[in-house]
Coordinates of C-alpha atoms in Angstrom, one line a residue:
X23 CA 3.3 47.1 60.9
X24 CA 0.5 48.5 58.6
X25 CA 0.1 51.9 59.1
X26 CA -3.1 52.8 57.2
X27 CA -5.8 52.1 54.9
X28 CA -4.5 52.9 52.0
X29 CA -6.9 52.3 49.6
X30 CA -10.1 50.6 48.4
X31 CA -10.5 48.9 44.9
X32 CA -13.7 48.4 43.8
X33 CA -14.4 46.8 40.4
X34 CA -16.5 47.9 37.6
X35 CA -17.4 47.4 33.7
X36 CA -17.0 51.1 32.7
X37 CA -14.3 53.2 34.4
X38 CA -14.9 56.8 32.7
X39 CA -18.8 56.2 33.9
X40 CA -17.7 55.3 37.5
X41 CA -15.2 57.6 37.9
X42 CA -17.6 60.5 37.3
X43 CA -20.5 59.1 39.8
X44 CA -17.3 58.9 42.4
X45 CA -16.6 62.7 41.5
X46 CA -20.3 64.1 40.6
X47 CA -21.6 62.3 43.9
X48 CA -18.7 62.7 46.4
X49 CA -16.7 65.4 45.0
X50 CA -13.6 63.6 44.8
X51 CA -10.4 64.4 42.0
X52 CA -8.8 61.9 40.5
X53 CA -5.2 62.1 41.4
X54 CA -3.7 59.6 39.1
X55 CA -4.7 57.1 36.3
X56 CA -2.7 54.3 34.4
X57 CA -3.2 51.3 32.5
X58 CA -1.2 48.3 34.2
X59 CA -1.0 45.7 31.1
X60 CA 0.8 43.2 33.6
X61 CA -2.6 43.2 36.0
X62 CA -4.6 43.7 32.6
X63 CA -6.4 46.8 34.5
X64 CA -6.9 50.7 33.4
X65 CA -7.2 52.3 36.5
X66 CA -8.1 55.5 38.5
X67 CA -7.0 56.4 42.1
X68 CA -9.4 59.1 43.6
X69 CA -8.2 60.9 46.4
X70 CA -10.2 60.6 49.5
X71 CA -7.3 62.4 52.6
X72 CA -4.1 62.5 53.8
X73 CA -2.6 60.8 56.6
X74 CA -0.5 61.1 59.1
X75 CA 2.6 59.2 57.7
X76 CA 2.6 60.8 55.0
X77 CA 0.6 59.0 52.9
X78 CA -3.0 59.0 51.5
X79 CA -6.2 57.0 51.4
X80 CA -7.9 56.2 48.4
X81 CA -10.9 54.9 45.9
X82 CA -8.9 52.7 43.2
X83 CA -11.4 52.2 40.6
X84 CA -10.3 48.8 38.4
X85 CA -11.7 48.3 34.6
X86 CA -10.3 45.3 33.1
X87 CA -8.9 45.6 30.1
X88 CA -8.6 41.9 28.9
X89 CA -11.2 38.6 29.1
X90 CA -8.0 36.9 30.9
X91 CA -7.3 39.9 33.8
X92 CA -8.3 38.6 37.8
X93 CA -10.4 41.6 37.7
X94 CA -12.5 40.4 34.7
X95 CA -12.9 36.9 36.0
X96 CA -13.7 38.4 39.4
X97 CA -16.3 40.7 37.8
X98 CA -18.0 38.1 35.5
X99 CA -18.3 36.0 39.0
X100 CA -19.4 38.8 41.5
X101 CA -20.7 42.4 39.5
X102 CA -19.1 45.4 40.1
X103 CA -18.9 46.4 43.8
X104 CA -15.4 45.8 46.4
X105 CA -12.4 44.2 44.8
X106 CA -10.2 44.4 47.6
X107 CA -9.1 46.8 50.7
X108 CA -5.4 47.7 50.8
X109 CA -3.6 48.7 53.7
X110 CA -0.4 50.8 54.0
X111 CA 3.0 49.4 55.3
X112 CA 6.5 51.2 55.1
X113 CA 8.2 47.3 54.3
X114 CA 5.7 45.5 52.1
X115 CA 8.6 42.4 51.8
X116 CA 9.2 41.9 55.8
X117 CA 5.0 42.5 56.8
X118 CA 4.3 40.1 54.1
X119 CA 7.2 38.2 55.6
X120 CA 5.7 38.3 58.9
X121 CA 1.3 37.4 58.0
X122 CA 3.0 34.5 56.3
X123 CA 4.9 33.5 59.4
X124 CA 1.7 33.4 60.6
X125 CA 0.5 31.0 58.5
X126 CA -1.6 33.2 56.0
X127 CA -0.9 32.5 52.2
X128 CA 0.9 35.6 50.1
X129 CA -0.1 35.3 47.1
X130 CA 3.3 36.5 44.9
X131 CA 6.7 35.2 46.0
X132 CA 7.8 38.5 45.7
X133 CA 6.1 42.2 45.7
X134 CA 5.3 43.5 42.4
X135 CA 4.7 47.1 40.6
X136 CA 1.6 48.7 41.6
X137 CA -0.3 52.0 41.2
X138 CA 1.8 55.1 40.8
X139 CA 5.1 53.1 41.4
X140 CA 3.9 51.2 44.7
X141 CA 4.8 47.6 45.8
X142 CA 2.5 45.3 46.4
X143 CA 1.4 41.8 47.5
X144 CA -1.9 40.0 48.1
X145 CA -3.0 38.1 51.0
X146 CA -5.3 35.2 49.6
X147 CA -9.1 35.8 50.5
X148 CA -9.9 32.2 52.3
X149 CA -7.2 33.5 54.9
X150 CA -8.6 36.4 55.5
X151 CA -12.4 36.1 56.2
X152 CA -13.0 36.5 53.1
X153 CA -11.8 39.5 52.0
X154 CA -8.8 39.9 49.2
X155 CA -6.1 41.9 51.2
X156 CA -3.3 43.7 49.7
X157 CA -0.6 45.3 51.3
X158 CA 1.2 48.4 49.8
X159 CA 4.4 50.3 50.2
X160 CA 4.1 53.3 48.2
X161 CA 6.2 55.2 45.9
X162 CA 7.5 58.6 47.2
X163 CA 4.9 61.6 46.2
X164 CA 6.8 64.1 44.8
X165 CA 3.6 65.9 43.4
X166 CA -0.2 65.3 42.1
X167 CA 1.0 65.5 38.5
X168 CA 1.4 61.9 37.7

């Protein structure tokens, strides 16, 4: 089922200020960054390793970019800090298929578009101790350069 942690997203006010505490402290790149205007989040994904299937684990740093965006209404309710912890799966729709089975809530009918050309779905918190769960199929990696 999920094969890895795929990434971490962690909230904040000021994304060019975060992203270079993340690289000046830890010494991570930035590997990709994108505004999603559907999410209403600019967004950088900071490399942390590669994996074993092929993929790669991740910081995803999240600055909202409207009043109206989850991660603005999250923010103005918790602070900057962890957003949400994302793990990999090769079939987002029959794993989500399957924790629903279970009687855990998804929280979109259907995956959408995530970072770098992933799909995604979210698990809803109250299900999950707590904790807002995503699960992520990504996007073949043909290169860094995106």
């Amino acid at each position: 089922m999920l094969t890895r942690i795929d990434h971490i997203g962690i909230a904040c006010h000021d994304l060019d200020a975060t992203v270079e505490f993340y690289t000046s402290t830890y010494g991570f790149t930035v590997f990709h960054e994108e505004v999603n205007e559907e999410q209403g989040v600019r967004e950088a994904m900071l490399k942390i390793n590669e994996t074993s299937d092929g993929g790669a684990s991740y910081l995803q740093l999240l600055e909202p970019t409207r009043e109206d965006s989850t991660v603005a209404k999250w923010l103005a309710k918790n602070g900057e800090g962890v957003h949400h912890i994302a793990f990999g799966t090769a079939d987002v729709d029959g794993d989500a298929a399957a924790v629903r089975d279970k009687g855990v809530r998804v929280l979109y009918e259907e995956p959408r578009r995530g970072s770098m050309g992933s799909r995604i779905t979210f698990l809803h918190p109250k299900d999950c101790h707590g904790v807002l769960t995503e699960l992520v199929t990504s996007a073949p990696v043909e290169s860094s350069e995106h």
